[in-house]
PDB file of C-alpha atoms in Angstrom:
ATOM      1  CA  UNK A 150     146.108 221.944  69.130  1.00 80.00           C
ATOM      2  CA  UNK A 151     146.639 220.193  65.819  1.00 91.00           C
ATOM      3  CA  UNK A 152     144.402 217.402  64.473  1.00 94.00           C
ATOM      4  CA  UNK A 153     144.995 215.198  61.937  1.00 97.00           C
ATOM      5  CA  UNK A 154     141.977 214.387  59.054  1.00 96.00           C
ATOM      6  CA  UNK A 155     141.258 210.976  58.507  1.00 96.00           C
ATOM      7  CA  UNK A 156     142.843 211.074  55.134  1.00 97.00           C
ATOM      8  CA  UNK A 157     146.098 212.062  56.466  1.00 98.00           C
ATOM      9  CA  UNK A 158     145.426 209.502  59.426  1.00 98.00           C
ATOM     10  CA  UNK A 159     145.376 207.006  57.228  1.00 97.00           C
ATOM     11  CA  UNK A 160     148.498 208.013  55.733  1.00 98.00           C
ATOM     12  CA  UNK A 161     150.089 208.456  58.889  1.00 98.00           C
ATOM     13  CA  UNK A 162     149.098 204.743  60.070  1.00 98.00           C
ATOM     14  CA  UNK A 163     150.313 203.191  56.965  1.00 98.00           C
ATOM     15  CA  UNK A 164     153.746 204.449  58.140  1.00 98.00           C
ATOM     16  CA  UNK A 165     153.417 202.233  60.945  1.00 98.00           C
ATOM     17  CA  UNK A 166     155.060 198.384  61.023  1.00 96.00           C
ATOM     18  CA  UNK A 167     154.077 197.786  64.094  1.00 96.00           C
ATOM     19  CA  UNK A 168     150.492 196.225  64.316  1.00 94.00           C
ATOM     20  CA  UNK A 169     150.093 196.830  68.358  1.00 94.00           C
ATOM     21  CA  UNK A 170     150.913 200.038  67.554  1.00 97.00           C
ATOM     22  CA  UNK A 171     149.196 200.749  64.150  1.00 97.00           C
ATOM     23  CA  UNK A 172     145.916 198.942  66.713  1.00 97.00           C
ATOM     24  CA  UNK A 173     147.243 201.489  69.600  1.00 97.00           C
ATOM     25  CA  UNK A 174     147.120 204.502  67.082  1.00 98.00           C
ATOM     26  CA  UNK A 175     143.922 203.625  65.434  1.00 98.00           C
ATOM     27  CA  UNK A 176     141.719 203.346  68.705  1.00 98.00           C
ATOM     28  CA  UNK A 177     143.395 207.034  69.787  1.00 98.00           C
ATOM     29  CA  UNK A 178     141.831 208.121  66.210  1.00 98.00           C
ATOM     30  CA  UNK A 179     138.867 206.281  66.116  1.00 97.00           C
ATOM     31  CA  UNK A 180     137.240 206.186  69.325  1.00 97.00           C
ATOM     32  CA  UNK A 181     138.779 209.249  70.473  1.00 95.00           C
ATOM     33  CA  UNK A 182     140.382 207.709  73.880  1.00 96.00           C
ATOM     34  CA  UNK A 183     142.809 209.596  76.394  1.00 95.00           C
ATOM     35  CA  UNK A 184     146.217 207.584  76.144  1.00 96.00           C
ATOM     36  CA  UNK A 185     145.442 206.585  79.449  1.00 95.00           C
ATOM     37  CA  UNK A 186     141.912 204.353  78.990  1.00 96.00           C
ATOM     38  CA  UNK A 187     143.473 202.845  76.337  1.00 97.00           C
ATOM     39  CA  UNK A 188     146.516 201.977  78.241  1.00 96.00           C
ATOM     40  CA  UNK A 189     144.089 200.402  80.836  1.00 96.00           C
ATOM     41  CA  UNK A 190     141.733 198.154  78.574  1.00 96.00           C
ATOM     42  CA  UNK A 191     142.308 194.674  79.663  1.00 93.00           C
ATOM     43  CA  UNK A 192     140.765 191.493  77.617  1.00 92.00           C
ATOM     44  CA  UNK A 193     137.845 191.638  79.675  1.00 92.00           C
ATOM     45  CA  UNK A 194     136.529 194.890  79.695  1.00 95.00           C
ATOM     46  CA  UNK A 195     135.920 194.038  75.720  1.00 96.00           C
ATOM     47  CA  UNK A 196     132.276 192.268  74.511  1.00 97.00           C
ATOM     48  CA  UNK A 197     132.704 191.148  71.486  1.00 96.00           C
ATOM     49  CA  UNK A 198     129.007 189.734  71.163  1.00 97.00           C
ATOM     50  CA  UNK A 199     128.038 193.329  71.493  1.00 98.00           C
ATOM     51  CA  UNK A 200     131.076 195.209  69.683  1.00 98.00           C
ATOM     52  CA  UNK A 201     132.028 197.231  73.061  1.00 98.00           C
ATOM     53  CA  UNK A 202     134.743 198.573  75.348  1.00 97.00           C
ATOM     54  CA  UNK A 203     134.031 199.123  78.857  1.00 97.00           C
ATOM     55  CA  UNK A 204     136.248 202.383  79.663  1.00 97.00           C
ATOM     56  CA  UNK A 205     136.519 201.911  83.824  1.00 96.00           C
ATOM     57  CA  UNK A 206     139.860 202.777  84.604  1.00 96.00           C
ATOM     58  CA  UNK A 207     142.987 205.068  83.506  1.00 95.00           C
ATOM     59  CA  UNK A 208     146.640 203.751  83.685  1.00 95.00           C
ATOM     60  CA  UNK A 209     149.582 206.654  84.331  1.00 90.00           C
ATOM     61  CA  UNK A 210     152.872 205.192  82.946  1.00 87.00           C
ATOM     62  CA  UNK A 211     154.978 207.988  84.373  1.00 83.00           C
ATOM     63  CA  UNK A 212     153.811 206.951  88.081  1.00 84.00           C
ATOM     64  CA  UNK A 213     152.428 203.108  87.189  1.00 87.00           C
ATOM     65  CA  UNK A 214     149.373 203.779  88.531  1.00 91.00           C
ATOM     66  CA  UNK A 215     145.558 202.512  87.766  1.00 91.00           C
ATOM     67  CA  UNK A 216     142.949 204.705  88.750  1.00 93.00           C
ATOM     68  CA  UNK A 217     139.305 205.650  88.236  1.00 91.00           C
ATOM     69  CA  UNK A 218     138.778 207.611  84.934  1.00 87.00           C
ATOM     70  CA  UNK A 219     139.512 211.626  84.904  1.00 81.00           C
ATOM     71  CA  UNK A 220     135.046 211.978  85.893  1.00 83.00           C
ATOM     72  CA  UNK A 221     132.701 210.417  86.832  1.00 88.00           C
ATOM     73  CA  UNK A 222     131.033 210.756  82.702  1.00 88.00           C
ATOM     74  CA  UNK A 223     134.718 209.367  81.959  1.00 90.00           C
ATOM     75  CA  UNK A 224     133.562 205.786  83.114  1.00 95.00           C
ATOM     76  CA  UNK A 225     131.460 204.411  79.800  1.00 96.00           C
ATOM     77  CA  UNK A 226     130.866 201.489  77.501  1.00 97.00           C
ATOM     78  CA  UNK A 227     131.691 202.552  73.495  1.00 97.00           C
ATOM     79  CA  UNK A 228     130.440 200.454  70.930  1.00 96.00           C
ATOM     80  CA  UNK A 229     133.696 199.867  68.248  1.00 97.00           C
ATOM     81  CA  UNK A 230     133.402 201.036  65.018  1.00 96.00           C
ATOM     82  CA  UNK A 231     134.442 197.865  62.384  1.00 96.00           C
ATOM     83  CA  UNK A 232     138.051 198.790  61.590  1.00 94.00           C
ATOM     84  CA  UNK A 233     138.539 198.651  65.956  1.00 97.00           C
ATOM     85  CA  UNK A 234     136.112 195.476  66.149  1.00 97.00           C
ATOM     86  CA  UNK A 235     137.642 193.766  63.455  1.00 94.00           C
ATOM     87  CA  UNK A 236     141.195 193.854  64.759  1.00 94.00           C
ATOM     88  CA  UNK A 237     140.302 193.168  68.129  1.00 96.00           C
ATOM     89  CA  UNK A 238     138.716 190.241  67.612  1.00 92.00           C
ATOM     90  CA  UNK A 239     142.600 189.404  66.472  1.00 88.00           C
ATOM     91  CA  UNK A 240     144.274 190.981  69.301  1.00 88.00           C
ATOM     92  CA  UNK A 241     141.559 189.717  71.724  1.00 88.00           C
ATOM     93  CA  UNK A 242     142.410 185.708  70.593  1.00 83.00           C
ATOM     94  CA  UNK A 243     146.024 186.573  71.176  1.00 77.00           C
ATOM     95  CA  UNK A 244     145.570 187.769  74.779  1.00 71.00           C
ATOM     96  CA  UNK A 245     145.944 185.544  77.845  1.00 70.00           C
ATOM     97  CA  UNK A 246     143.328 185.519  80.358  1.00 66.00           C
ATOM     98  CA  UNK A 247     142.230 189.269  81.608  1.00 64.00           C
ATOM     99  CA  UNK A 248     145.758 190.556  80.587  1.00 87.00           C
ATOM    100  CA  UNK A 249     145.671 194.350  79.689  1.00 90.00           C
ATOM    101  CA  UNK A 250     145.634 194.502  75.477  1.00 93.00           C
ATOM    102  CA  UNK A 251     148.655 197.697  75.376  1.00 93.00           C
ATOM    103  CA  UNK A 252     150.039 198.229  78.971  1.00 90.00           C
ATOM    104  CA  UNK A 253     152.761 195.954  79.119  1.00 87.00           C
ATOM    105  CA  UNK A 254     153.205 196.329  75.036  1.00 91.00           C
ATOM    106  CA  UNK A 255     153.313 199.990  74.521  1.00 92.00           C
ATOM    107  CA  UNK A 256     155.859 202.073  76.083  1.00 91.00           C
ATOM    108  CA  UNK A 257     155.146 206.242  76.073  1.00 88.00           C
ATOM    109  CA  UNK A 258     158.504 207.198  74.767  1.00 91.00           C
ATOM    110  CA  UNK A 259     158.459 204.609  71.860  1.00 95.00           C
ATOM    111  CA  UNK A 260     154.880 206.045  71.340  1.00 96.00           C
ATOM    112  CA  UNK A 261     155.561 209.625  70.758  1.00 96.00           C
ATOM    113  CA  UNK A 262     159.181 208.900  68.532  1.00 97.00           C
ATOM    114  CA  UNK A 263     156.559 206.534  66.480  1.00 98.00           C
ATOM    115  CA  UNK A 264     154.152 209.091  66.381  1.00 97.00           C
ATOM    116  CA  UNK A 265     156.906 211.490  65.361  1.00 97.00           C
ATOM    117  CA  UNK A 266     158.566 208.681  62.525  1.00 98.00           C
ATOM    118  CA  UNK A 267     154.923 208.424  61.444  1.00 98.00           C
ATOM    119  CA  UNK A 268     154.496 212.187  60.693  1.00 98.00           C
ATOM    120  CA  UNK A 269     157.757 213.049  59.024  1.00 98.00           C
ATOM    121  CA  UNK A 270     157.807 209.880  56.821  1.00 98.00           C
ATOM    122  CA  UNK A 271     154.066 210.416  56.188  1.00 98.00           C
ATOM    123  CA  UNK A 272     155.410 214.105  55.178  1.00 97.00           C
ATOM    124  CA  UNK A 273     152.868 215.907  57.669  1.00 97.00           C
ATOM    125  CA  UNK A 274     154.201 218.915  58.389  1.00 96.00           C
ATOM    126  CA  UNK A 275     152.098 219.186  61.381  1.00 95.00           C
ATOM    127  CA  UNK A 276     152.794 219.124  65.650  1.00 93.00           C
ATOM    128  CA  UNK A 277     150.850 215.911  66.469  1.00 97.00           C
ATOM    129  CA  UNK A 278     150.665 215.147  70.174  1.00 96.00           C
ATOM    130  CA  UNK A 279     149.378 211.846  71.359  1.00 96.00           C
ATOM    131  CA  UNK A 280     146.106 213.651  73.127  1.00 94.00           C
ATOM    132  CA  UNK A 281     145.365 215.249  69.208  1.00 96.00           C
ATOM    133  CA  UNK A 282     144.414 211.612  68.188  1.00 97.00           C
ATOM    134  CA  UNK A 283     141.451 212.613  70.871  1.00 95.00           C
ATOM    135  CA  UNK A 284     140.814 216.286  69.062  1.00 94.00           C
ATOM    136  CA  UNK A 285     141.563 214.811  65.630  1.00 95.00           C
ATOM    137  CA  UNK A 286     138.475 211.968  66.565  1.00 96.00           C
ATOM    138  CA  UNK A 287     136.075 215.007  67.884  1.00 94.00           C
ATOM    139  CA  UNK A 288     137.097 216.873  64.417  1.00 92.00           C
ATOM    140  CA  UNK A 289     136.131 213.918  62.114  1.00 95.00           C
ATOM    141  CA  UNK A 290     133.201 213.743  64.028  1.00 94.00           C
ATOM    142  CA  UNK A 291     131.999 217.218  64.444  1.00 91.00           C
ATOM    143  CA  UNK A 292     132.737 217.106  59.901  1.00 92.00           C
ATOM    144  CA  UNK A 293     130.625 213.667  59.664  1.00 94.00           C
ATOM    145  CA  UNK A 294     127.692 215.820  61.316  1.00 93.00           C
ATOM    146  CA  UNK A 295     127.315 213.504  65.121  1.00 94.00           C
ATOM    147  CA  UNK A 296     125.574 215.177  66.744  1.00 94.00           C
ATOM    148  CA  UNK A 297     127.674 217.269  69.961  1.00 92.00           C
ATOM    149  CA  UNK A 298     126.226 215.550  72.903  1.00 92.00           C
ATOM    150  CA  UNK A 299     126.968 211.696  70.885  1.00 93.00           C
ATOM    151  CA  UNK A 300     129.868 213.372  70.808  1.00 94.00           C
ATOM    152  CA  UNK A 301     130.018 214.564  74.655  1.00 93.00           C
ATOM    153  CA  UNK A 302     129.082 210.916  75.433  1.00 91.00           C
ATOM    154  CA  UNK A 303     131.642 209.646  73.589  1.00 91.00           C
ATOM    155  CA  UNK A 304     134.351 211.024  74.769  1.00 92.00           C
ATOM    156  CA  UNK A 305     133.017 211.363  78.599  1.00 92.00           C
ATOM    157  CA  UNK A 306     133.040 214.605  78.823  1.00 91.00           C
ATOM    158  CA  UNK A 307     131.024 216.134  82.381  1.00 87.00           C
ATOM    159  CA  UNK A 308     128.876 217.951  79.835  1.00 87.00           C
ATOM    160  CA  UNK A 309     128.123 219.053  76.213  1.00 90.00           C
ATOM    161  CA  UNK A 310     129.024 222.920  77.631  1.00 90.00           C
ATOM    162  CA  UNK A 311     133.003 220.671  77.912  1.00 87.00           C
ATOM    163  CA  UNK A 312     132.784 219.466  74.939  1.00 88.00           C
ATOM    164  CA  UNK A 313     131.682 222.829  72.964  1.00 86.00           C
ATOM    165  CA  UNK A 314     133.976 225.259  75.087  1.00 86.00           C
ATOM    166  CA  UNK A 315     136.987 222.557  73.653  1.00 85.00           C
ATOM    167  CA  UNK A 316     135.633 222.401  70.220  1.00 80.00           C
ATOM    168  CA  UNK A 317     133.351 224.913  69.088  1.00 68.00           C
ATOM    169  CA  UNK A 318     135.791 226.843  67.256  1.00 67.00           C
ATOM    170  CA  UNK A 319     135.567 223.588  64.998  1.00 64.00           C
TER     171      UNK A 319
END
């Protein structure tokens, strides 16, 4: 596992032209989301009068499938941070109805050859996965001092034992 710090985040993302994307990319980092919640977020699982994402659902690409999240702690509501809120208050007024916000605009391959671009032109010398967004979030948040079962919550993990036996060595 390799995690990127939020300096070299930044760097990475500003490699990005793409703004669903760079948006895609920065709630991975930020929020610390499994590809697949994010994938599933549709316009109405977002409050904006309380700065919050319902997480209720996970979307497999490979198999085009919507199901429940990975547990039962999976399924949460996560207040944004300001650099999510304030761009999806922009992606939000550009989405019909209760159509998803990345599904049909983000496609897995493109994702990980971004992902890749990103790196090398960001000159990262470092084996990024998508799911490392997730461990670079718990990282930057483990450094800030959040506490671990925030953290636990967060990322709806079954327990804070998950959480720790992942990241303790952090």
């Amino acid at each position: 596992m390799d995690i990127l710090t939020e300096e070299q985040f930044e760097l990475f993302i500003s490699k990005e032209n793409n703004n669903i994307y760079k948006f895609f990319f920065r709630i991975l980092f930020y929020m610390g989301l499994r590809k697949g919640e994010c994938l599933a977020i549709k316009k109405e699982d977002v409050d904006l009068n309380n700065k919050t994402i319902s997480i209720n659902k996970t979307y497999n690409p490979n198999y085009k499938i919507e199901t429940l999240p990975k547990t039962v702690k999976s399924k949460r509501n996560l207040i944004m941070p300001e650099i999510i809120f304030n761009e999806m208050k922009n992606i939000i007024s550009n989405t019909e109805n209760d159509d998803y916000l990345f599904r049909d605009k983000i496609k897995a391959t493109t994702l990980r050859e971004k992902c890749q671009r990103n790196l090398k032109n960001a000159h990262i010398i470092k084996q990024i996965r998508i799911h490392d967004f997730r461990h670079s979030f718990a990282s930057m948040c483990i450094n800030k001092g959040v506490p671990i079962h925030i953290i636990s919550e967060y990322m709806g993990h079954k327990d804070i034992y998950t959480t720790l036996k992942i990241y303790a060595h952090l």
